[in-house]
Amino acid sequence: MTLLTGVPLLVGTLQVTHAPEARAASHPVNVAINAMSPVAPGKDDTVTVSGTLTNDTKSAITDAHVGLHRGAALNDRSSIQAVTKRTGYQPGADGKEIGDHTEKIDRLDPGTSRTFTLNVPVKDLGLSSDGVYPLGVTLSGHGPSASYDQVLGIDRTLLPWQGSAPAKKTQLTYLWPLISTTHLTAETGADAQQTPVFRNDGLASEIAPGGRLQKMVELGKNLPVTFVVDPDLLATVEAMTKPYHVHDPDGPVGKNQAVAKQWLNDLQNAVKGHEVVALPFGDPDLASLAHHGKSVPSSLGHLGPATELASKAVDTILGVKPRTDFTWPVDGAIDSSIVDVATSAGAHNVITRSDSLRDNDLPYTPTAARPIGGGNTAIVTDAQLSRAFEGDMSKSGNASLAIQDFLAEAQMIGLENPEQQRSIVVAPQRMPSATQAQAMAGALRNLEQAGWVQPTKLGDAAKAKPDPAANRQIPGRSSYPDVLRQQELPTDAFRQIEDTQSALDDFKVVLAHPERVVTPFGNAIMREMSTSWRGDSQGATAFRASVRDYLDGLTKKVRLIPKSEATLSGRSATIPVTVQNNLLQGVQGLTLRLTSSQPNRLDVGKSQEIKVDGGHSQSFKFETTANANGLAWVTAQLYTADGTPYGEPMKFPVNVTEITATVMLVIAGGVLLLVLAGVRIYLQRKRAAAEDTGDEENGEDNGGATAEGEGDDSGNPGGDSPEQPSDPTPDTGSEKSGPSGSGEKVDR
């Protein structure tokens, strides 16, 4: 999109120097001005113009020469744009050739190119008054269809001329943006240091020597600019200074710590003495928020924390206190809803652009600051100056013309109303290339030498006295450019962001150290709203999905271990349920609750508070009571402190085999029989003991026991052996073959 919007400014250059098939109809030779110096000459200087001639025809060009033409001074800024768009030689507008300062070209063969250089003293240019003059370089000679001299090709540039410094210099503020795309993910390594994980290692090429961001820091250090920083870039580079991992085919280990340390060190030195403006963390897309995010309740709530984080990040990393009272919608395009969102987090200065907040009726360029109500100020940047370097600045001709055009526009602003000092702000493209940055720096250095402007900070520009005639009416939503609207984040994106934030809120409350999760995920959620996703809808979708998937993966590391069928064979039993925590940190504040599908059959007991250390599993026992037999399903579910279900529920069957009344009677009868048997044995032993005592008493009355070795009355030798005192009492009486004696009872 940036390249497309940059085309109008450079269309003249592109038509003249980079479209030979279009030029061939009017001129057979491509004349390209590659450089002019000095850019803004003094009265004693000599202007040097160099470039290239290319013969696009099939015939040789002979007896030709290169000459310089100076047109009349231009009247206003619109005439500057007309010169750069003009094609073909126009004698009245281009002026006559300046004699005695030509370069002879004897022959230019078909399809060949050669360089030229013209040197013309300023005194020979006939500059009568201060102003912007068009300069044309032509090749005149004998073409393939004529034997007389004619203009065979032309290219133009601009010569700003001012003999002395103006009485009131234009105040000019130039923003120097340090912004990149999203590089960090929400992932961190499974270690105590939480090693960050990058989407790729592409940022290294931007901050390495010769890279885009390295050039921005190197050049900006010695320029009168205001640094505009996305704090996310600083946080990302700081993460690179330590061990980090990348999702990269070349390997998972990042190796650019030295490059990151050098860039941060250079930036810390570069910002000294400069004003630093910090955008909200992640550079949120304010237009997308206004047009689609407002319908999702929580979306605007991210701006406040993003602004607070921005101040802390810049102060911590760069050691400077930034300004956070400025917001910068994409390309400075605004409407009333964008202004409302942009100022909702306390930033009361909105950086817009003059092609959005137009001043069509004014014959001059007004001061940038405009009060727009509610204590807010619109900082209206100049569209022509801001877009001057959006083209392909790798081609020297494009860069040269862009620099000349920039200085010409800046000078014309001062000449429009020389008695009224104006404050002008320039906001270039968000992410200039290295060659664009070099062209921008060249323009600012030459402008400083010219002495037409007075460099100022953005904060001073915001406080400049506003022009009462300037437009302050914020355009309606219908005026927002369609090409920008098509690149906005859709409403579904903000719903996904809201869901991820809600899941994060539910997750963090159960963690022993929530900051280990809240910081990386909170930053990642802010990055999901970044302006850097414009033009990369697929990348934005993939990034949102990756953040949510990783969060879900962490959440599932705390789970209930599945159970098989449990069997209860009594009225009460204990059911264990195991909670597994595969996180590195402990979880707490969770409640484990069991629910029975048939509570009248099975009471599963009370819920329990859960606390499990990191990397551990723990079983929690529930005392259950069975009221009836049969199958019951039990659901185990974890809950957060506010009653929100956590994770997936776990179901398992419980088979209750309760003992019936009949079985209980049988068991009771068996117990009774055992008791009666015990009583019977006891009574038998007692009776037997009594009988033994009676026999002993009868023996004493008959003269005592018989002598050892003697038989008894039964005729058995020796008779029955008497029981020894140590022998146990027999369970039953002595069994004899003969009849029982008088009064004796024997249980058979």
XYZ file of C-alpha atoms in Angstrom:
748
model
C 0.000 0.000 0.000
C 2.850 2.358 0.792
C 4.259 2.053 -2.694
C 0.881 2.728 -4.248
C 0.253 5.876 -2.252
C 3.737 7.111 -3.020
C 3.279 7.010 -6.784
C 1.547 10.395 -7.360
C 4.490 12.426 -6.096
C 7.020 10.723 -8.341
C 4.862 10.050 -11.348
C 6.737 12.603 -13.455
C 10.038 10.931 -12.755
C 8.690 7.506 -13.455
C 7.124 8.573 -16.746
C 10.235 10.340 -17.964
C 12.995 8.057 -16.775
C 11.486 4.604 -16.359
C 8.987 4.092 -19.187
C 10.928 4.139 -22.477
C 8.083 2.614 -24.462
C 5.829 5.514 -23.444
C 8.487 8.161 -24.133
C 9.395 6.831 -27.561
C 6.294 8.374 -29.088
C 7.515 11.915 -28.292
C 11.246 11.634 -27.638
C 13.635 8.914 -28.794
C 16.207 9.453 -26.018
C 15.771 8.838 -22.308
C 17.371 11.670 -20.329
C 17.702 10.922 -16.608
C 18.999 13.409 -14.024
C 20.802 11.408 -11.345
C 22.167 14.193 -9.136
C 22.287 17.925 -8.642
C 24.556 19.843 -6.292
C 24.346 21.976 -4.372
C 20.698 21.174 -3.720
C 20.049 24.728 -2.593
C 22.927 26.816 -4.061
C 24.156 30.205 -2.950
C 24.799 33.122 -5.284
C 28.501 32.295 -5.678
C 28.002 28.577 -6.270
C 28.159 26.563 -9.451
C 25.302 24.146 -10.066
C 26.408 20.714 -11.243
C 23.845 18.452 -12.887
C 24.791 14.903 -13.867
C 22.857 12.056 -15.376
C 22.494 9.440 -18.080
C 21.482 9.425 -21.768
C 19.973 6.283 -23.314
C 19.180 5.873 -27.016
C 15.976 3.840 -27.194
C 15.751 3.893 -30.967
C 17.250 1.637 -33.637
C 19.199 4.505 -35.198
C 22.256 6.441 -34.072
C 21.975 9.966 -32.661
C 24.620 12.331 -34.103
C 25.802 15.904 -33.720
C 23.972 16.263 -30.389
C 24.596 18.181 -27.189
C 23.255 18.316 -23.642
C 21.958 21.671 -22.430
C 20.279 23.198 -19.366
C 17.000 25.136 -19.418
C 15.612 27.348 -16.662
C 11.902 28.073 -16.529
C 10.077 30.919 -14.802
C 9.719 30.959 -11.027
C 6.762 28.931 -9.811
C 3.885 30.638 -8.062
C 2.634 28.072 -5.533
C 2.897 24.500 -4.326
C 0.460 23.103 -6.854
C 2.699 24.327 -9.684
C 5.575 22.304 -8.206
C 3.586 19.130 -8.659
C 2.665 20.172 -12.194
C 6.350 20.417 -13.149
C 7.179 16.909 -11.917
C 4.250 15.483 -13.893
C 4.955 17.314 -17.134
C 6.106 15.232 -20.115
C 7.662 16.365 -23.386
C 9.583 19.520 -24.115
C 7.500 22.716 -23.829
C 9.522 25.769 -24.951
C 7.356 28.301 -23.150
C 7.365 26.546 -19.806
C 10.875 25.067 -19.956
C 12.601 28.267 -21.116
C 15.510 28.753 -23.436
C 18.739 26.824 -23.283
C 21.500 28.480 -21.282
C 24.336 29.014 -23.730
C 28.034 28.315 -23.264
C 27.292 25.560 -20.716
C 26.585 22.525 -22.869
C 28.231 19.149 -23.357
C 28.814 17.879 -26.906
C 27.653 14.362 -27.805
C 29.095 13.338 -31.192
C 27.319 10.026 -31.451
C 24.965 7.875 -29.385
C 24.472 4.433 -30.918
C 21.163 2.545 -30.712
C 20.499 0.893 -27.350
C 23.556 2.443 -25.706
C 23.875 4.775 -22.732
C 26.396 7.350 -21.601
C 26.711 9.822 -18.773
C 26.789 13.616 -18.891
C 27.714 16.436 -16.518
C 26.782 20.098 -16.800
C 28.356 22.865 -14.717
C 26.531 26.205 -14.663
C 27.443 29.135 -12.359
C 24.444 30.472 -10.445
C 25.100 33.966 -11.858
C 24.443 32.585 -15.364
C 21.075 31.111 -14.400
C 19.419 34.521 -14.233
C 17.650 33.986 -10.923
C 15.895 37.301 -10.466
C 14.025 36.676 -7.215
C 13.593 34.161 -4.441
C 11.566 31.164 -5.451
C 11.448 27.677 -6.942
C 12.655 27.383 -10.527
C 12.162 24.401 -12.847
C 15.347 23.153 -14.472
C 15.270 21.021 -17.593
C 18.130 19.000 -19.076
C 17.696 18.269 -22.772
C 19.520 16.338 -25.465
C 19.302 18.165 -28.805
C 20.654 16.874 -32.078
C 19.947 15.037 -35.315
C 17.404 12.321 -34.799
C 16.662 9.331 -37.031
C 13.929 11.200 -38.921
C 15.404 14.703 -39.228
C 18.658 16.284 -40.353
C 18.234 19.392 -38.192
C 18.586 19.995 -34.470
C 15.611 19.114 -32.318
C 15.000 18.188 -28.678
C 15.370 14.418 -28.523
C 14.768 13.991 -24.774
C 14.237 15.923 -21.537
C 14.209 15.415 -17.788
C 13.338 17.982 -15.129
C 14.199 18.842 -11.576
C 13.613 21.783 -9.237
C 15.965 24.507 -8.082
C 14.971 26.265 -4.839
C 16.692 29.636 -4.639
C 16.765 32.169 -1.830
C 19.370 34.907 -1.719
C 19.114 35.555 2.029
C 17.536 33.995 5.092
C 13.850 34.820 5.573
C 12.771 37.168 8.316
C 10.544 34.471 9.838
C 11.704 30.937 9.366
C 9.188 28.149 9.055
C 9.242 25.881 12.089
C 9.586 22.288 10.911
C 9.200 19.077 12.930
C 10.330 15.829 11.316
C 9.244 12.518 12.835
C 11.824 9.721 12.728
C 9.937 6.420 13.173
C 11.539 3.325 14.702
C 8.875 0.699 14.059
C 8.999 -2.868 12.813
C 6.685 -5.827 12.290
C 5.796 -8.336 15.002
C 8.656 -10.749 15.740
C 8.113 -12.152 19.251
C 5.612 -14.898 20.012
C 3.831 -15.698 23.258
C 5.965 -18.795 23.718
C 8.796 -19.088 26.200
C 11.230 -21.861 26.911
C 10.631 -24.480 29.616
C 13.296 -23.007 31.856
C 13.539 -20.657 34.783
C 14.729 -17.809 32.515
C 11.685 -18.176 30.230
C 13.791 -18.016 27.066
C 11.759 -16.052 24.456
C 10.739 -17.621 21.168
C 10.735 -15.558 17.930
C 8.609 -16.088 14.833
C 11.813 -15.869 12.807
C 15.215 -14.193 12.939
C 14.360 -11.517 10.366
C 14.760 -8.611 12.765
C 18.508 -9.263 12.835
C 18.830 -8.128 9.216
C 17.060 -4.847 10.058
C 19.317 -3.934 12.978
C 22.568 -5.300 11.537
C 25.026 -2.866 9.852
C 23.461 -1.595 6.641
C 19.995 -2.717 7.716
C 16.947 -0.510 7.688
C 16.728 0.164 11.413
C 20.476 0.417 11.797
C 20.512 3.170 9.173
C 17.623 4.956 10.865
C 19.566 5.101 14.141
C 22.881 5.998 12.524
C 21.381 8.825 10.450
C 18.900 10.100 13.033
C 21.570 10.636 15.641
C 22.872 13.765 13.907
C 19.582 15.085 12.537
C 17.099 17.527 14.120
C 14.304 14.969 14.399
C 11.796 13.623 16.926
C 12.149 9.883 17.429
C 8.795 8.054 17.335
C 9.244 4.593 18.821
C 7.132 1.475 19.120
C 8.209 0.130 22.539
C 7.543 -3.399 21.305
C 10.554 -3.035 18.999
C 12.739 -2.098 21.955
C 11.447 -5.007 24.042
C 12.021 -7.396 21.155
C 15.598 -6.272 20.537
C 16.320 -6.419 24.255
C 15.061 -10.023 24.273
C 17.544 -10.728 21.465
C 20.452 -9.578 23.603
C 20.011 -12.754 25.699
C 19.593 -16.408 24.706
C 16.525 -16.826 22.488
C 14.896 -19.399 20.241
C 13.365 -19.016 16.778
C 10.873 -20.875 14.618
C 13.326 -21.088 11.753
C 14.338 -23.837 9.310
C 17.976 -22.904 9.917
C 17.744 -23.926 13.536
C 15.954 -23.148 16.800
C 18.754 -21.192 18.468
C 19.066 -17.444 17.849
C 22.610 -16.238 17.291
C 22.354 -12.445 16.927
C 22.893 -11.295 20.503
C 25.895 -9.150 19.559
C 23.973 -7.371 16.812
C 21.108 -6.646 19.188
C 23.393 -5.295 21.910
C 25.155 -3.002 19.439
C 21.916 -1.607 18.041
C 20.488 -0.869 21.473
C 23.731 0.774 22.537
C 23.743 2.914 19.380
C 20.126 3.895 19.934
C 20.751 4.872 23.553
C 23.467 7.231 22.342
C 21.420 8.498 19.408
C 18.381 9.626 21.426
C 20.423 11.760 23.796
C 19.316 15.340 23.338
C 16.359 14.303 21.167
C 12.666 14.231 21.952
C 11.297 10.678 22.112
C 7.628 9.891 21.537
C 6.416 6.416 22.493
C 3.408 4.979 20.708
C 1.216 2.548 22.678
C 2.961 -0.830 23.008
C 2.630 -2.829 19.792
C 1.531 0.231 17.764
C -2.193 -0.702 17.835
C -4.281 -0.135 14.706
C -6.517 2.687 15.917
C -8.696 2.713 12.807
C -9.393 -1.023 13.077
C -10.248 -0.572 16.736
C -12.589 2.300 15.918
C -14.340 0.646 12.992
C -14.489 -2.968 14.207
C -13.120 -3.323 17.718
C -15.607 -1.033 19.455
C -18.353 -3.616 18.991
C -16.322 -6.059 21.106
C -16.581 -4.733 24.684
C -13.076 -5.463 25.934
C -11.090 -4.265 22.900
C -10.612 -0.633 23.879
C -9.486 -1.701 27.326
C -6.084 -2.650 25.911
C -5.103 0.924 24.986
C -4.597 2.119 28.561
C -2.257 -0.740 29.579
C -0.441 -0.441 26.223
C 0.249 3.238 26.915
C 1.457 2.564 30.459
C 3.689 -0.254 29.282
C 5.116 2.009 26.559
C 6.368 4.549 29.062
C 7.944 1.899 31.295
C 9.614 0.058 28.417
C 11.252 3.133 26.884
C 12.336 4.495 30.249
C 13.816 1.139 31.285
C 15.551 0.257 28.022
C 16.651 3.658 26.700
C 16.941 5.539 29.970
C 14.763 8.439 28.772
C 11.283 9.515 29.751
C 9.183 9.468 26.569
C 6.103 11.425 25.687
C 3.024 9.212 25.485
C 0.452 11.875 24.699
C 0.553 11.338 20.907
C -1.200 8.732 18.785
C -0.649 8.076 15.092
C -3.408 6.418 13.044
C -2.314 4.604 9.893
C -1.259 7.100 7.183
C -2.723 9.880 9.338
C -6.225 9.067 8.068
C -8.899 9.956 10.617
C -12.616 10.223 11.144
C -14.625 11.051 14.261
C -14.643 7.459 15.551
C -10.863 7.141 15.132
C -10.303 10.361 17.064
C -12.560 9.103 19.871
C -10.592 5.864 20.154
C -7.185 7.515 19.749
C -7.832 9.886 22.649
C -9.595 7.365 24.906
C -6.422 6.346 26.775
C -5.238 9.864 27.599
C -3.265 10.753 24.462
C -4.799 14.097 23.532
C -2.717 14.748 20.410
C -3.694 12.877 17.248
C -1.206 12.883 14.368
C -3.214 13.159 11.161
C -2.395 14.349 7.623
C -3.466 17.224 5.399
C -5.063 14.900 2.846
C -7.410 13.763 5.634
C -8.053 17.079 7.375
C -8.042 19.342 4.316
C -7.657 23.107 3.950
C -8.936 23.533 0.422
C -9.809 27.209 0.679
C -6.553 28.547 2.087
C -3.912 29.984 -0.304
C -1.155 29.015 2.124
C -0.163 26.084 4.340
C -1.480 26.616 7.880
C 0.154 25.636 11.153
C -0.108 21.946 11.993
C -1.782 22.189 15.412
C -5.595 22.383 15.380
C -7.841 22.283 18.471
C -10.636 19.791 17.730
C -12.623 19.949 20.961
C -12.628 18.011 24.195
C -9.142 19.250 25.033
C -7.747 17.345 22.038
C -5.445 18.600 19.297
C -5.017 17.344 15.760
C -1.425 17.570 14.533
C -1.925 17.890 10.781
C 1.214 16.737 9.013
C 1.962 17.984 5.513
C 0.961 15.332 2.963
C 3.415 16.318 0.174
C 6.411 16.531 2.487
C 5.411 13.361 4.350
C 5.086 11.307 1.168
C 8.141 12.723 -0.584
C 10.258 9.598 -0.061
C 7.766 6.769 -0.531
C 9.082 5.765 -3.936
C 12.040 3.603 -4.935
C 14.911 5.590 -3.508
C 17.466 2.985 -4.547
C 17.589 4.709 -7.944
C 19.734 7.819 -7.716
C 17.484 9.766 -10.064
C 14.426 9.162 -7.909
C 16.254 10.100 -4.740
C 17.676 13.272 -6.305
C 14.308 14.468 -7.536
C 12.663 13.623 -4.203
C 15.238 15.710 -2.331
C 14.853 18.648 -4.730
C 11.078 18.392 -4.478
C 11.207 18.297 -0.664
C 13.339 21.421 -0.439
C 11.228 23.195 -3.037
C 8.010 22.442 -1.105
C 9.583 23.566 2.175
C 10.778 26.824 0.647
C 7.442 27.519 -1.023
C 5.654 27.181 2.333
C 7.765 30.041 3.659
C 7.193 32.131 0.511
C 3.395 31.664 0.555
C 2.927 34.035 3.478
C 6.371 35.318 4.554
C 4.988 37.625 7.234
C 3.268 34.782 9.098
C 5.436 32.147 10.727
C 4.018 28.615 10.448
C 4.771 25.399 12.292
C 4.886 22.400 9.929
C 5.095 18.704 10.867
C 6.324 15.912 8.601
C 5.433 12.256 9.268
C 7.037 9.920 6.710
C 6.047 6.310 6.093
C 6.064 4.141 9.213
C 8.860 1.795 8.125
C 11.226 3.528 5.675
C 13.739 1.398 3.815
C 17.460 2.031 4.203
C 17.617 3.973 0.924
C 14.524 5.974 1.820
C 16.123 6.848 5.148
C 19.263 8.022 3.362
C 17.215 10.245 1.045
C 15.284 11.658 3.996
C 18.522 12.409 5.820
C 19.992 14.068 2.720
C 16.971 16.337 2.432
C 17.101 17.347 6.101
C 20.827 18.087 5.989
C 20.441 20.284 2.900
C 17.395 21.987 4.348
C 19.329 22.798 7.502
C 22.158 24.267 5.430
C 19.739 26.338 3.357
C 18.593 28.159 6.475
C 14.908 28.451 5.497
C 13.481 26.518 8.414
C 13.861 26.286 12.166
C 13.833 22.690 13.510
C 11.393 22.144 16.394
C 10.239 19.262 18.562
C 6.852 17.634 18.214
C 5.840 18.785 21.677
C 6.506 22.414 20.682
C 4.571 21.943 17.438
C 1.559 20.733 19.419
C 1.622 23.916 21.486
C 2.079 26.305 18.527
C -0.540 28.999 18.090
C -3.184 27.544 15.755
C -4.293 29.332 12.605
C -7.873 30.542 13.149
C -8.684 30.016 9.474
C -7.497 26.414 9.392
C -10.005 23.591 9.103
C -10.869 21.911 12.418
C -13.817 19.825 11.291
C -13.119 16.105 11.718
C -14.269 14.217 8.600
C -17.040 11.664 8.809
C -16.572 7.933 8.630
C -17.669 7.783 4.998
C -14.628 9.830 3.988
C -12.170 7.204 5.252
C -10.198 5.831 2.261
C -11.529 2.492 0.969
C -8.032 1.204 0.262
C -7.200 1.584 3.962
C -10.535 0.213 5.127
C -9.950 -3.019 3.202
C -6.759 -3.648 5.178
C -8.319 -3.316 8.633
C -8.589 -6.095 11.175
C -12.127 -7.548 11.043
C -14.534 -7.782 13.964
C -13.876 -11.523 14.233
C -10.234 -10.752 14.965
C -11.221 -8.705 18.006
C -13.603 -11.447 19.160
C -10.713 -13.905 19.007
C -8.557 -11.467 20.955
C -11.298 -11.147 23.573
C -11.620 -14.935 23.883
C -7.866 -15.281 24.325
C -7.832 -12.584 26.999
C -10.721 -14.273 28.795
C -8.907 -17.623 28.714
C -5.768 -15.931 30.053
C -7.756 -14.350 32.889
C -9.160 -17.752 33.845
C -5.742 -19.367 33.697
C -3.706 -16.837 35.640
C -5.862 -17.017 38.789
C -4.857 -20.648 39.416
C -1.106 -20.086 39.116
C 1.316 -19.705 41.983
C 3.394 -17.270 39.862
C 0.968 -15.757 37.335
C 3.444 -13.114 36.129
C 5.367 -15.816 34.246
C 2.343 -16.238 32.001
C 0.608 -12.853 32.114
C 3.583 -10.869 30.768
C 4.346 -12.836 27.566
C 0.696 -13.461 26.755
C -0.393 -9.913 27.577
C 2.258 -8.520 25.244
C 1.302 -10.999 22.529
C -2.354 -9.946 22.751
C -1.298 -6.324 22.233
C 0.742 -7.390 19.204
C -2.359 -9.012 17.722
C -3.783 -5.487 17.198
C -0.663 -3.996 15.598
C -0.731 -1.792 12.504
C 2.040 -4.000 11.112
C -0.586 -6.602 10.118
C -1.956 -4.291 7.432
C -1.447 -6.004 4.111
C -0.793 -9.345 5.844
C -4.190 -10.697 6.879
C -2.993 -14.306 6.684
C -0.065 -13.572 8.961
C -2.362 -11.819 11.423
C -4.761 -14.771 11.500
C -1.942 -17.260 11.969
C -0.408 -15.223 14.787
C -3.708 -15.006 16.696
C -4.215 -18.748 16.304
C -0.690 -19.509 17.518
C -1.152 -17.430 20.659
C -4.444 -19.133 21.533
C -3.155 -22.627 20.741
C -0.147 -22.142 22.974
C -2.308 -20.831 25.819
C -4.684 -23.786 25.464
C -1.714 -26.139 25.529
C -0.512 -24.689 28.826
C -3.996 -24.793 30.308
C -4.333 -28.487 29.467
C -1.161 -29.287 31.377
C -3.332 -29.097 34.499
C -5.875 -31.879 34.099
C -7.775 -34.737 35.700
C -6.376 -38.219 35.119
C -9.082 -40.468 33.550
C -10.510 -43.199 35.795
C -11.861 -46.651 34.972
C -15.030 -48.090 36.528
C -15.149 -48.036 40.326
C -17.080 -50.613 42.395
C -18.542 -49.923 45.861
C -19.484 -53.010 47.886
C -20.720 -51.273 50.968
C -22.662 -48.306 52.192
C -19.550 -46.091 52.323
C -16.246 -46.041 50.477
C -13.424 -43.717 49.344
C -13.053 -42.695 45.675
C -9.639 -41.199 44.736
C -9.391 -38.614 41.905
C -5.949 -37.591 40.616
C -4.982 -34.087 39.417
C -1.893 -33.864 37.201
C 0.143 -30.628 36.919
C 2.742 -30.669 34.135
C 3.490 -26.948 34.442
C 6.789 -25.705 35.820
C 4.973 -23.848 38.571
C 2.379 -24.857 41.107
C -1.363 -24.371 40.800
C -3.685 -23.268 43.557
C -7.097 -21.764 44.121
C -8.825 -24.575 42.229
C -11.763 -26.577 43.552
C -12.363 -30.198 42.603
C -16.035 -31.141 42.619
C -17.692 -34.512 41.997
C -21.263 -34.707 40.708
C -23.350 -37.889 40.727
C -25.790 -38.593 37.922
C -28.051 -40.252 40.546
C -27.498 -38.532 43.878
C -30.317 -40.563 45.489
C -28.260 -43.669 44.839
C -24.732 -42.296 45.401
C -23.675 -39.315 47.484
C -20.160 -38.267 46.336
C -19.283 -35.977 49.221
C -18.051 -32.400 49.443
C -15.795 -30.495 46.997
C -12.105 -30.029 47.845
C -9.580 -27.200 47.466
C -6.740 -28.145 45.123
C -3.052 -27.290 45.367
C -0.488 -29.213 43.301
C 3.202 -28.388 42.873
C 4.704 -28.039 39.421
C 5.601 -31.292 37.714
C 3.571 -33.386 40.187
C 0.361 -35.404 40.378
C -1.766 -35.652 43.508
C -4.769 -37.802 44.434
C -7.709 -36.368 46.366
C -10.020 -38.794 48.229
C -13.775 -38.339 48.343
C -15.860 -40.092 51.017
C -18.955 -41.470 49.289
C -22.156 -43.013 50.631
C -24.318 -45.573 48.788
C -28.072 -45.605 49.345
C -29.061 -48.160 46.709
C -27.325 -50.580 44.460
C -26.801 -50.150 40.708
C -24.716 -48.076 38.254
C -24.145 -44.323 38.687
C -22.029 -41.940 36.572
C -19.803 -39.489 38.394
C -18.439 -36.285 36.806
C -15.247 -34.709 38.152
C -14.662 -31.050 37.283
C -12.132 -28.420 38.333
C -13.394 -24.890 39.050
C -11.689 -21.548 39.577
C -12.436 -19.447 42.630
C -15.264 -17.604 40.871
C -16.968 -20.838 39.876
C -15.755 -20.935 36.284
C -15.138 -24.491 35.022
C -11.465 -25.163 34.384
C -10.425 -27.692 31.777
C -12.421 -30.628 30.513
C -14.690 -32.644 32.850
C -13.847 -36.280 33.528
C -16.626 -38.915 33.773
C -16.379 -42.409 35.181
C -18.926 -45.108 36.216
C -19.422 -46.299 39.780
C -21.113 -49.684 40.327
C -22.842 -49.789 43.718
C -23.349 -53.339 45.123
C -25.179 -52.506 48.390
C -25.926 -55.487 50.830
C -29.730 -56.359 50.961
C -31.899 -56.974 54.128
C -32.230 -60.763 53.490
C -28.491 -61.179 53.261
C -28.148 -59.174 56.421
C -30.588 -61.557 58.224
C -28.649 -64.611 57.054
C -25.398 -63.079 58.234
C -27.016 -62.120 61.532
C -28.275 -65.712 61.974
C -24.819 -67.099 61.321
C -23.347 -64.760 63.859
C -25.996 -65.862 66.413
C -25.180 -69.558 65.862
C -21.498 -68.831 66.403
C -22.335 -67.069 69.625
C -24.541 -69.966 70.838
C -21.862 -72.506 69.961
C -19.386 -70.562 71.982
C -21.761 -70.508 74.970
C -22.354 -74.280 74.667
C -18.640 -75.030 74.630
C -18.151 -72.858 77.634
C -20.862 -74.671 79.582
C -19.467 -78.079 78.598
C -16.029 -77.168 79.825
C -17.448 -75.935 83.072
C -19.448 -79.177 83.630
C -16.477 -81.360 82.776
C -14.341 -79.548 85.269
C -16.954 -80.077 87.943
C -17.166 -83.844 87.275
C -13.398 -84.262 87.471
C -13.420 -82.595 90.858
C -16.076 -85.075 92.122
C -14.063 -88.169 91.075
C -11.013 -87.004 92.971
C -13.030 -86.575 96.162
C -14.418 -90.178 95.946
C -10.914 -91.716 95.669
C -9.774 -90.143 98.911
C -12.682 -91.717 100.862
C -11.659 -95.283 99.734
C -8.149 -95.221 101.141
C -6.379 -93.148 98.556
C -4.933 -93.990 95.194
C -3.596 -97.475 94.278
C 0.094 -98.211 94.365
C 2.119 -97.453 91.111
C 2.289 -100.612 88.954
C -0.765 -102.010 90.340
C -3.911 -102.907 88.408
C -7.387 -101.592 89.058
C -10.716 -103.316 89.431
C -11.148 -103.547 85.711
C -8.297 -105.975 85.394
C -6.178 -103.581 83.228
C -2.513 -103.624 84.249
C -1.642 -100.563 86.186
C -5.145 -99.119 85.768
C -5.996 -95.698 84.199
C -3.280 -93.054 84.451
C -4.388 -90.113 86.492
C -4.364 -86.572 84.807
C -1.424 -84.408 85.728
C -2.075 -81.027 87.232
C -0.529 -79.343 84.156
C -2.745 -81.049 81.601
C -5.525 -78.992 80.114
C -9.054 -79.784 80.915
C -10.514 -81.944 78.138
C -13.409 -80.571 76.095
C -15.375 -83.787 76.802
C -15.375 -86.545 79.496
C -13.291 -89.805 79.253
C -14.673 -92.344 76.863
C -14.927 -95.918 78.359
C -16.057 -99.226 76.827
C -17.903 -100.304 79.929
C -21.017 -98.902 81.432
C -20.951 -95.606 83.200
C -20.575 -95.469 86.836
C -23.277 -94.490 89.272
C -24.241 -90.793 88.733
C -21.856 -90.219 85.709
C -23.036 -88.143 82.520
C -21.294 -88.490 79.248
C -22.080 -86.328 76.198
C -21.799 -88.270 73.035
